[in-house]
CSV table of C-alpha atoms in Angstrom, one decimal:
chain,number,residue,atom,x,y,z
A,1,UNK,CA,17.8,21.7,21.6
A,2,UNK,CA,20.9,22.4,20.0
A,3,UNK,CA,20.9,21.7,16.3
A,4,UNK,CA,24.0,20.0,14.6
A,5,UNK,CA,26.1,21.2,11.6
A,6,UNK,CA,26.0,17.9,10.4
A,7,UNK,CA,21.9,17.7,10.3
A,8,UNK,CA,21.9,21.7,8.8
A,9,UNK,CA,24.2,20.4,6.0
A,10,UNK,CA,22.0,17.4,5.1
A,11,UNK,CA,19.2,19.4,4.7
A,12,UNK,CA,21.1,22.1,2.7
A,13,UNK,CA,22.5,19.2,0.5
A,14,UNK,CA,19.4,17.7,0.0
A,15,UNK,CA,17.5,20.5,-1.3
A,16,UNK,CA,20.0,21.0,-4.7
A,17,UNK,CA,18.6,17.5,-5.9
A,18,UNK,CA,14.5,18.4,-5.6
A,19,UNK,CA,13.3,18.7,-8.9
A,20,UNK,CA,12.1,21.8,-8.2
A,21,UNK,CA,15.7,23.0,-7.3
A,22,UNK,CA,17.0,21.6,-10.4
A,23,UNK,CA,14.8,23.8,-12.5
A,24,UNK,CA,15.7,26.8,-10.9
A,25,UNK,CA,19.3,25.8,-11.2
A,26,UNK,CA,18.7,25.8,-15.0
A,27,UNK,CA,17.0,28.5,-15.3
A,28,UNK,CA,19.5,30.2,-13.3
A,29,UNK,CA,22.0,28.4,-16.2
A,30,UNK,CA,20.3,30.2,-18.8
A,31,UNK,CA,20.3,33.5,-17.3
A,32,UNK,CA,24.0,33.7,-16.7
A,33,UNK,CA,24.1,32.7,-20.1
A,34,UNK,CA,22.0,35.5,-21.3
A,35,UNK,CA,23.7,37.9,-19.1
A,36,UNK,CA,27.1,36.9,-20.8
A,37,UNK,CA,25.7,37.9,-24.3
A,38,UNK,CA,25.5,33.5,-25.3
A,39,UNK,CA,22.1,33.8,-26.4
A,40,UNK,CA,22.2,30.7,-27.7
A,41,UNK,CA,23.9,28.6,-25.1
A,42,UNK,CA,20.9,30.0,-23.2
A,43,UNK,CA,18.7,27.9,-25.3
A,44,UNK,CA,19.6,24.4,-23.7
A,45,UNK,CA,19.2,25.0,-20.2
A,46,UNK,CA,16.0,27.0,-21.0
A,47,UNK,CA,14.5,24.5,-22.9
A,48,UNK,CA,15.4,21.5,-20.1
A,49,UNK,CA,14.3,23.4,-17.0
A,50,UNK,CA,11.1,24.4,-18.9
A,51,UNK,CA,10.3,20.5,-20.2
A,52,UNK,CA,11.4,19.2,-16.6
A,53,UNK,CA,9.2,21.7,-15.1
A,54,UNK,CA,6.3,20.7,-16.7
A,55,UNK,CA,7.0,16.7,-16.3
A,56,UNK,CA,7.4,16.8,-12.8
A,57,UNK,CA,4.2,19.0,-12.2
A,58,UNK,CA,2.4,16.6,-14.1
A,59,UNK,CA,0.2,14.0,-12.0
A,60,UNK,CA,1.3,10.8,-14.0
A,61,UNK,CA,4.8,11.7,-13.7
A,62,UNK,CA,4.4,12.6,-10.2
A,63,UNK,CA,2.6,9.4,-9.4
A,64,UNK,CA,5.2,6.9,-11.3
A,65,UNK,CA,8.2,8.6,-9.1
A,66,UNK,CA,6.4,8.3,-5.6
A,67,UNK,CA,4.1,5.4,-6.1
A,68,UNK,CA,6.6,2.6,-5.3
A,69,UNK,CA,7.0,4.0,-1.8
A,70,UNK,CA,3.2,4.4,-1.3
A,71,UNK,CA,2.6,1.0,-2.4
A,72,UNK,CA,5.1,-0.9,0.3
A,73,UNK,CA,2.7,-1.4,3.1
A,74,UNK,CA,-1.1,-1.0,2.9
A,75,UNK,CA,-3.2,0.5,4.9
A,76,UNK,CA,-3.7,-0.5,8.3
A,77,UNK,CA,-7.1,-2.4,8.3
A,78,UNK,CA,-8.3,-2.3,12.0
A,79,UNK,CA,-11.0,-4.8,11.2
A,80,UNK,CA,-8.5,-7.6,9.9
A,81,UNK,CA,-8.7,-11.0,12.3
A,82,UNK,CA,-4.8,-10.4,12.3
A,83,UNK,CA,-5.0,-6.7,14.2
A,84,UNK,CA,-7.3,-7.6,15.9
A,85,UNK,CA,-5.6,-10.2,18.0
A,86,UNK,CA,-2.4,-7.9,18.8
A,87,UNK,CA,-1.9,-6.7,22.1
A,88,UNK,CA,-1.0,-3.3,21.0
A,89,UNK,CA,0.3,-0.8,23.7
A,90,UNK,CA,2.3,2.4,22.0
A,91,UNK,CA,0.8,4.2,18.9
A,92,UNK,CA,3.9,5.8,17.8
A,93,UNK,CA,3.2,9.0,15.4
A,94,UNK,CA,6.3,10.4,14.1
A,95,UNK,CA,6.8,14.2,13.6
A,96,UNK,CA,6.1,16.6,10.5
A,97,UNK,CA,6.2,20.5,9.8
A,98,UNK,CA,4.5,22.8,11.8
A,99,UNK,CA,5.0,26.1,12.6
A,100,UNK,CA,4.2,28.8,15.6
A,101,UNK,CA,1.7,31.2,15.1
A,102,UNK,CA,-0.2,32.5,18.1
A,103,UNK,CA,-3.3,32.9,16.2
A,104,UNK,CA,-3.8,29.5,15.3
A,105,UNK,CA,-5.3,26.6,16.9
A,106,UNK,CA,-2.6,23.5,17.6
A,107,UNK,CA,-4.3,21.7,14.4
A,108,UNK,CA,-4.1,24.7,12.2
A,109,UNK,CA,-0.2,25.0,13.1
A,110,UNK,CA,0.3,21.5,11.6
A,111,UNK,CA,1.1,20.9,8.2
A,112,UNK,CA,-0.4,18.5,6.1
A,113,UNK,CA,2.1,15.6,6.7
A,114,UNK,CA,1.9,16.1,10.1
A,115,UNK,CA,-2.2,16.6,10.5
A,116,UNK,CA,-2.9,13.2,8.7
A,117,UNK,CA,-0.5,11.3,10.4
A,118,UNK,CA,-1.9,12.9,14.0
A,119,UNK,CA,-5.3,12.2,12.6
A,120,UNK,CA,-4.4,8.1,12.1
A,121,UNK,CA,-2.3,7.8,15.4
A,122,UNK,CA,-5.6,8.8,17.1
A,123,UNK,CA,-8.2,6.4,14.9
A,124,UNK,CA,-5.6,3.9,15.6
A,125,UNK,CA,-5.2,4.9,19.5
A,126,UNK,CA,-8.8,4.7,19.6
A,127,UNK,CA,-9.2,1.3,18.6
A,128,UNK,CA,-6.5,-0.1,21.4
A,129,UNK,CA,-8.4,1.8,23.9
A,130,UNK,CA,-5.7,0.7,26.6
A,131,UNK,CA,-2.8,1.6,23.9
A,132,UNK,CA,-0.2,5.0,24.8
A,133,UNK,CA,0.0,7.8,22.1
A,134,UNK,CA,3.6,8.2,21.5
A,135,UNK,CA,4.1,12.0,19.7
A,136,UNK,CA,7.4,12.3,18.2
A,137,UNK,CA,9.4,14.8,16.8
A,138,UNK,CA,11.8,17.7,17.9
A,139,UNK,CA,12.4,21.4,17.8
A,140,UNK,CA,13.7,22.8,14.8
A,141,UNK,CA,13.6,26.6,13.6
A,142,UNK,CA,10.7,27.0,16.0
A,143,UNK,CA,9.9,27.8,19.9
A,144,UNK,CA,7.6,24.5,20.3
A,145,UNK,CA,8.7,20.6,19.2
A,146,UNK,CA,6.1,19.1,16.8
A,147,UNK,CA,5.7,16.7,19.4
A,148,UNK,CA,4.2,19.6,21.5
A,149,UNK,CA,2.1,21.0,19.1
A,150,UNK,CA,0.9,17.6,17.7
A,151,UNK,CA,0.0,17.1,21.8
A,152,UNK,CA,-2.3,20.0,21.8
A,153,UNK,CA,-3.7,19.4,18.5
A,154,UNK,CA,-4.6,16.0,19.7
A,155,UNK,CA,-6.2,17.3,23.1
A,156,UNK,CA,-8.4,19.7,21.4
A,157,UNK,CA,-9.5,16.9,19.1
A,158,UNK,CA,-11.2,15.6,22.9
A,159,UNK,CA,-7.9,12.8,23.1
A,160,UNK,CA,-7.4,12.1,27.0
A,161,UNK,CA,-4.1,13.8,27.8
A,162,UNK,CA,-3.2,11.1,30.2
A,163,UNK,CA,-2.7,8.9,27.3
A,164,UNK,CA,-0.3,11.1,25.5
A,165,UNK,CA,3.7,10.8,25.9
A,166,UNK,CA,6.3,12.8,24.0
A,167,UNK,CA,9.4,11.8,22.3
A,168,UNK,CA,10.7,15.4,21.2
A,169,UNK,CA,14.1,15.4,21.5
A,170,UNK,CA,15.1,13.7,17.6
A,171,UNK,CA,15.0,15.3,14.6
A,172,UNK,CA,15.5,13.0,12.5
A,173,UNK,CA,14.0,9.3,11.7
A,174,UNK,CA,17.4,7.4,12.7
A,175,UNK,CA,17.1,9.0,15.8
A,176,UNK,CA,13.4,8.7,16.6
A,177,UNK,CA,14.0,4.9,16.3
A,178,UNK,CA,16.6,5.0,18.6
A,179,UNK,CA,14.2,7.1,21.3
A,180,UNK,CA,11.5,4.7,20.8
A,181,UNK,CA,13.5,1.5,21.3
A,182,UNK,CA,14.0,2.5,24.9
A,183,UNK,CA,10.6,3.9,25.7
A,184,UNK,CA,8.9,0.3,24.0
A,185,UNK,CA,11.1,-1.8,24.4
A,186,UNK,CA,9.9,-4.9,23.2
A,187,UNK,CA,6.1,-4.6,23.9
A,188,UNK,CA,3.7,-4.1,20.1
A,189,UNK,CA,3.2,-0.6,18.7
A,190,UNK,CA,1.7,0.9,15.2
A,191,UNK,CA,3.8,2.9,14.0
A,192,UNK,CA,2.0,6.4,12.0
A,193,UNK,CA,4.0,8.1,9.0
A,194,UNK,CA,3.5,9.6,5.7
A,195,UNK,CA,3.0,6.4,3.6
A,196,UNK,CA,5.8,7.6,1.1
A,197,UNK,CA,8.2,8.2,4.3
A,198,UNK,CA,7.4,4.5,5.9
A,199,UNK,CA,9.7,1.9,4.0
A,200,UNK,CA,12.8,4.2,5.2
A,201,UNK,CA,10.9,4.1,8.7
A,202,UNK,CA,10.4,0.7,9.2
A,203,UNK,CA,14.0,-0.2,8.1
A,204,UNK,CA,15.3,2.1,10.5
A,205,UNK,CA,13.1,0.8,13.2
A,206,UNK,CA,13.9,-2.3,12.2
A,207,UNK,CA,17.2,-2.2,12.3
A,208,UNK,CA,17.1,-1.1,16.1
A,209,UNK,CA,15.9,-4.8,16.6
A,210,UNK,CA,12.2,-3.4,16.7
A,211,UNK,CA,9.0,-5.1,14.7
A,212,UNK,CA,6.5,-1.8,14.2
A,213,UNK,CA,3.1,-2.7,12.6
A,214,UNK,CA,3.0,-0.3,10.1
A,215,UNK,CA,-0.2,2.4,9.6
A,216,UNK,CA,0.9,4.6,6.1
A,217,UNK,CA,-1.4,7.8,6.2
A,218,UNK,CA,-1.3,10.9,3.8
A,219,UNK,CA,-1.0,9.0,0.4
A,220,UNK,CA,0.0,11.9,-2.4
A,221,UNK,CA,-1.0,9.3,-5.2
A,222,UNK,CA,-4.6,8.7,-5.4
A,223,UNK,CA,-5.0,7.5,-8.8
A,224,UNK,CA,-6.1,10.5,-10.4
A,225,UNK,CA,-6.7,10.6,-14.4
A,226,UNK,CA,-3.7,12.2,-16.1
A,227,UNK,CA,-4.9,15.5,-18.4
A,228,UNK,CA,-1.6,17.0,-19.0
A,229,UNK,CA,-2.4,20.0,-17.4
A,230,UNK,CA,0.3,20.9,-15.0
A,231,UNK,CA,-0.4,21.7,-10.9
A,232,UNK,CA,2.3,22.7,-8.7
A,233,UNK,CA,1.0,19.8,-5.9
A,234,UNK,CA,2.7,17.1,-8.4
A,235,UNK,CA,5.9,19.2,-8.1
A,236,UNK,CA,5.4,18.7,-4.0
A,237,UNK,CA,5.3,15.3,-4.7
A,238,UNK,CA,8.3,14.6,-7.0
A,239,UNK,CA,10.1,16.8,-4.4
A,240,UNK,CA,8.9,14.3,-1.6
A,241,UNK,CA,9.6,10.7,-3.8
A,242,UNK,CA,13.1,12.3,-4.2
A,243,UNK,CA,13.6,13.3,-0.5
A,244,UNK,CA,13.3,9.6,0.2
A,245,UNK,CA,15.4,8.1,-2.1
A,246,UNK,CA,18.1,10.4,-1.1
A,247,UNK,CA,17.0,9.8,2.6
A,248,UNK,CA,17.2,5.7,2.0
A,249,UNK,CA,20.4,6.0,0.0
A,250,UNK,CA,22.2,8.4,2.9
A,251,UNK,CA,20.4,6.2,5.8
A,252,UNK,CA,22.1,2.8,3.8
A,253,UNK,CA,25.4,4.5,2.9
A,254,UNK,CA,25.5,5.6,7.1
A,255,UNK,CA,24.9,2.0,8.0
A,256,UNK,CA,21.6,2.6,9.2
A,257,UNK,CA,19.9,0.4,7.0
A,258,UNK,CA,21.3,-3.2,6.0
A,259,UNK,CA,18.9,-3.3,2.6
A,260,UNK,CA,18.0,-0.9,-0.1
């Protein structure tokens, strides 16, 4: 699957806004500075990119930035009256990261994203014993889709194969919605992401005219005590709360969603 300029670009863009990136950039600031004989207008950038640096790797920080996407839907309770009633037939588990490596079992291929959100499309699956588990994502950068490799994962985890269908030709969310809409149609299905990816998820789905039930997995804020120690995880997560901002202001600027 070809991959378009358009989608490369996106991703290029996106990565000059992590907080990470930002850093770097003033860092990079402060070097040209140095290198131009301004010690001193090397100070500023320095000094910023070191105290951002150390804010964003900081859990609290890290927390407040991602915890209003975490906190939009709950967790899916499989033992609530409500669930129990639905006549659910697609588990729908959009794709993560992975990467090739011959060595490797399916599951150890997977990154984290994309081994929780396998992990609670099959607990979910296995509660709708009759229900389909729909394995999205495409190829990017790599010779197998993630829906492939999330497929094998999910068979050597002892799920019947028979109940396993992929959708691996998006690469994006937009575009998995759109995929989805004509394999379900109309009929109930849980829909498995990251819980910080699933407001910008469910408003894309939604806005194909579909009504997912939403099942938020891999949660990044936990509650942890703050000790002002710094850990490069927090630093993954501020990069993460700001991939989604950007991706639900680019997905509402496009049209795609109706509401911010």
């Amino acid at each position: 699957m070809s991959v378009g300029a358009g989608f490369i670009l996106k991703k290029a863009l996106g990565t000059l806004f992590m907080p990470l990136a930002i850093c770097l950039i003033l860092f990079a600031l402060g070097m040209l500075y140095v290198l131009l004989r301004r010690a001193k207008d090397a100070i500023a950038p320095f000094v910023m990119g070191a105290l951002l640096l150390y804010a964003f790797s900081l859990n609290s920080v890290s927390g407040y930035m991602i915890r209003p996407l975490e906190d939009a839907y709950p967790p899916l309770n499989l033992a609530s009256a409500e669930i129990v009633k639905k006549p659910v037939k697609w588990v729908v588990v959009l794709g993560a990261g992975h990467w090739t490596d011959k060595r490797l079992s399916p599951g150890s291929m997977l990154e984290q994203a994309a081994l929780y959100r396998l992990t609670e499309g099959i607990r979910v699956a296995n509660r709708f014993r009759g229900s389909i588990l729909v394995l999205s994502g495409g190829k990017y950068k790599d010779e197998q889709s993630s829906a492939q490799v999330m497929a094998a994962a999910a068979v050597d985890l002892g799920f019947d194969p028979a109940r396993i269908v992929l959708s691996d030709k998006a690469l994006d969310t937009h575009d998995e919605a759109i995929h989805i809409k004509t394999l379900a149609g109309s009929d109930a299905f849980v829909l498995v992401t990251s819980a910080s990816h699933m407001p910008r998820a469910v408003k894309l789905f939604e806005n194909q005219g579909l009504r997912p039930i939403p099942a938020p997995t891999c949660y990044r804020d936990k509650g942890e005590p703050e000790y002002f120690l710094p850990g490069a995880d927090n630093i993954k997560t501020c990069n993460m709360a700001v991939h989604e901002y950007l991706g639900l202001a680019w997905s509402f600027v496009r049209g795609q969603i109706s509401i911010f």
